Amino acid sequence: MKKRAILLSGFAVLSLLTAFGVLNLCGCTGFDGGAAVEAAAQTNQAPTADSKVVAYYFHGTTRCTTCRTIEAYAHEAVQTGFGDALKAGKIEWRALNVEEAANRHFIKDYQLYTRSVVLASYQGDKQLRWKNLDKVWELVGDKGQFTRYVQGEVKTFLESR
């Protein structure tokens, strides 16, 4: 019995190390936040409309299948759940590579540590609040739950402006 427990714990450790290695190879473990975080030349700064919610998907240059799936599901959730609000300019979708110099400031601004979906509420050029939808990584295996989660968070943001 003891031997089996040791084998199972060894297998668990090996599985975790393998998963970490795969994520590291695909570039999903984090962003280079230590690189000079540039606040200058913020081409993707803030929306200019009176009041809106921006749904951001932040990614790096290297993108794995899971990262692309999270982006696709989140984008689809916003489009299908809030098509009229998108057309009216109340919601905006932005997919940004934070490894590009002009976008690096977002790593610090939103405390990013991996590929992320972030909602930000703006009044004019002033950001009022933001939220990292960190459950997207847990829910990416279930598109229905993922969609309900993202749409629920967007709805909450729209209602609490």
Short mmCIF file of C-alpha atoms in Angstrom, two decimals:
data_model
loop_
_atom_site.label_atom_id
_atom_site.label_comp_id
_atom_site.label_asym_id
_atom_site.label_seq_id
_atom_site.Cartn_x
_atom_site.Cartn_y
_atom_site.Cartn_z
CA MET A 1 0.00 0.00 0.00
CA LYS A 2 2.81 2.38 0.91
CA LYS A 3 4.59 1.59 -2.36
CA ARG A 4 1.45 2.44 -4.33
CA ALA A 5 1.08 5.80 -2.54
CA ILE A 6 4.70 6.65 -3.35
CA LEU A 7 4.15 5.70 -7.00
CA LEU A 8 0.98 7.80 -7.19
CA SER A 9 2.63 10.83 -5.60
CA GLY A 10 5.60 10.43 -7.95
CA PHE A 11 3.21 10.28 -10.89
CA ALA A 12 1.43 13.44 -9.66
CA VAL A 13 4.73 15.32 -9.40
CA LEU A 14 5.79 14.12 -12.85
CA SER A 15 2.41 15.19 -14.28
CA LEU A 16 2.72 18.67 -12.76
CA LEU A 17 6.25 19.09 -14.06
CA THR A 18 5.16 17.96 -17.52
CA ALA A 19 2.21 20.38 -17.53
CA PHE A 20 4.45 23.24 -16.42
CA GLY A 21 6.95 22.38 -19.15
CA VAL A 22 4.26 22.34 -21.84
CA LEU A 23 2.86 25.69 -20.69
CA ASN A 24 6.34 27.14 -20.55
CA LEU A 25 7.11 25.95 -24.08
CA CYS A 26 3.91 27.41 -25.49
CA GLY A 27 4.58 30.72 -23.79
CA CYS A 28 1.55 30.71 -21.49
CA THR A 29 3.25 31.04 -18.13
CA GLY A 30 3.54 34.77 -18.11
CA PHE A 31 4.63 38.02 -19.60
CA ASP A 32 7.96 39.71 -19.48
CA GLY A 33 6.83 42.31 -16.99
CA GLY A 34 10.45 43.05 -16.12
CA ALA A 35 11.15 44.52 -19.54
CA ALA A 36 11.05 48.29 -19.53
CA VAL A 37 7.38 48.98 -18.99
CA GLU A 38 6.70 51.89 -21.26
CA ALA A 39 3.93 54.31 -20.47
CA ALA A 40 4.84 56.53 -23.39
CA ALA A 41 3.28 56.13 -26.82
CA GLN A 42 0.14 54.46 -25.50
CA THR A 43 -1.59 53.98 -28.81
CA ASN A 44 -4.28 51.81 -27.24
CA GLN A 45 -4.89 53.99 -24.22
CA ALA A 46 -8.54 54.60 -23.39
CA PRO A 47 -11.75 54.84 -25.35
CA THR A 48 -12.95 58.29 -26.32
CA ALA A 49 -16.72 57.75 -26.13
CA ASP A 50 -18.63 59.08 -23.14
CA SER A 51 -19.09 55.79 -21.32
CA LYS A 52 -18.20 52.25 -22.32
CA VAL A 53 -16.85 48.90 -21.28
CA VAL A 54 -13.79 47.56 -23.04
CA ALA A 55 -13.30 43.80 -23.12
CA TYR A 56 -9.58 43.20 -23.59
CA TYR A 57 -7.85 39.97 -24.47
CA PHE A 58 -4.16 40.29 -23.64
CA HIS A 59 -1.76 37.87 -25.29
CA GLY A 60 1.90 37.52 -26.10
CA THR A 61 3.65 36.87 -29.37
CA THR A 62 3.75 33.10 -28.82
CA ARG A 63 0.23 31.70 -28.59
CA CYS A 64 -0.81 28.14 -27.81
CA THR A 65 -4.07 26.43 -28.70
CA THR A 66 -5.62 27.15 -25.29
CA CYS A 67 -4.72 30.84 -25.54
CA ARG A 68 -6.34 31.06 -28.97
CA THR A 69 -9.42 29.22 -27.68
CA ILE A 70 -9.81 31.63 -24.75
CA GLU A 71 -9.63 34.57 -27.16
CA ALA A 72 -12.13 33.00 -29.58
CA TYR A 73 -14.62 32.03 -26.85
CA ALA A 74 -14.40 35.43 -25.13
CA HIS A 75 -14.78 37.33 -28.41
CA GLU A 76 -17.74 35.17 -29.41
CA ALA A 77 -19.35 35.60 -25.96
CA VAL A 78 -19.15 39.39 -26.28
CA GLN A 79 -20.39 39.39 -29.89
CA THR A 80 -23.31 37.03 -29.36
CA GLY A 81 -24.40 38.41 -26.01
CA PHE A 82 -23.94 42.12 -26.68
CA GLY A 83 -24.18 42.69 -30.44
CA ASP A 84 -26.38 45.77 -30.09
CA ALA A 85 -24.14 47.28 -27.40
CA LEU A 86 -21.10 46.68 -29.63
CA LYS A 87 -22.79 48.45 -32.54
CA ALA A 88 -23.85 51.31 -30.26
CA GLY A 89 -20.31 51.72 -28.95
CA LYS A 90 -21.21 50.80 -25.37
CA ILE A 91 -18.85 47.82 -25.52
CA GLU A 92 -15.59 47.49 -27.37
CA TRP A 93 -13.46 44.38 -28.01
CA ARG A 94 -9.67 44.68 -28.15
CA ALA A 95 -7.12 41.89 -28.54
CA LEU A 96 -3.66 43.24 -27.75
CA ASN A 97 -0.15 41.78 -27.77
CA VAL A 98 1.41 43.06 -24.55
CA GLU A 99 4.87 42.14 -25.77
CA GLU A 100 4.68 45.02 -28.24
CA ALA A 101 6.30 48.15 -26.81
CA ALA A 102 3.18 50.33 -27.03
CA ASN A 103 1.14 47.80 -25.04
CA ARG A 104 3.61 46.77 -22.32
CA HIS A 105 2.12 49.21 -19.83
CA PHE A 106 -0.97 47.00 -19.61
CA ILE A 107 1.10 44.36 -17.76
CA LYS A 108 1.57 46.79 -14.89
CA ASP A 109 -1.80 48.55 -15.28
CA TYR A 110 -3.78 45.32 -14.90
CA GLN A 111 -1.22 43.26 -12.96
CA LEU A 112 -1.09 40.67 -15.75
CA TYR A 113 0.84 37.47 -15.16
CA THR A 114 -0.53 35.38 -18.03
CA ARG A 115 -2.82 35.65 -21.05
CA SER A 116 -5.95 37.33 -19.75
CA VAL A 117 -9.43 38.65 -20.42
CA VAL A 118 -9.91 41.98 -18.65
CA LEU A 119 -12.98 44.22 -18.49
CA ALA A 120 -12.46 47.94 -18.00
CA SER A 121 -15.13 50.58 -17.52
CA TYR A 122 -14.47 54.09 -18.83
CA GLN A 123 -16.16 57.45 -18.51
CA GLY A 124 -14.64 59.49 -21.32
CA ASP A 125 -10.88 58.99 -21.07
CA LYS A 126 -11.01 58.12 -17.38
CA GLN A 127 -10.93 54.49 -16.37
CA LEU A 128 -13.34 53.89 -13.50
CA ARG A 129 -12.60 50.26 -12.68
CA TRP A 130 -11.37 46.99 -14.11
CA LYS A 131 -11.56 43.26 -13.47
CA ASN A 132 -9.43 40.36 -14.63
CA LEU A 133 -11.71 37.46 -15.58
CA ASP A 134 -9.32 34.89 -14.16
CA LYS A 135 -11.81 31.99 -14.26
CA VAL A 136 -11.46 31.77 -18.06
CA TRP A 137 -8.56 29.34 -17.57
CA GLU A 138 -10.71 27.06 -15.39
CA LEU A 139 -13.68 27.18 -17.76
CA VAL A 140 -11.99 26.92 -21.17
CA GLY A 141 -12.85 23.20 -21.29
CA ASP A 142 -16.59 23.97 -21.15
CA LYS A 143 -17.64 26.51 -23.76
CA GLY A 144 -21.13 26.94 -22.31
CA GLN A 145 -19.90 27.74 -18.80
CA PHE A 146 -17.14 29.94 -20.24
CA THR A 147 -19.68 31.93 -22.28
CA ARG A 148 -22.08 32.33 -19.35
CA TYR A 149 -19.21 33.51 -17.12
CA VAL A 150 -17.92 36.13 -19.58
CA GLN A 151 -21.41 37.37 -20.49
CA GLY A 152 -22.40 37.57 -16.83
CA GLU A 153 -19.33 39.64 -15.98
CA VAL A 154 -19.88 41.97 -18.95
CA LYS A 155 -23.55 42.39 -17.99
CA THR A 156 -22.54 43.27 -14.42
CA PHE A 157 -20.07 45.85 -15.73
CA LEU A 158 -22.68 47.42 -18.01
CA GLU A 159 -25.30 47.59 -15.26
CA SER A 160 -22.99 49.12 -12.67
CA ARG A 161 -21.70 52.06 -14.71
#
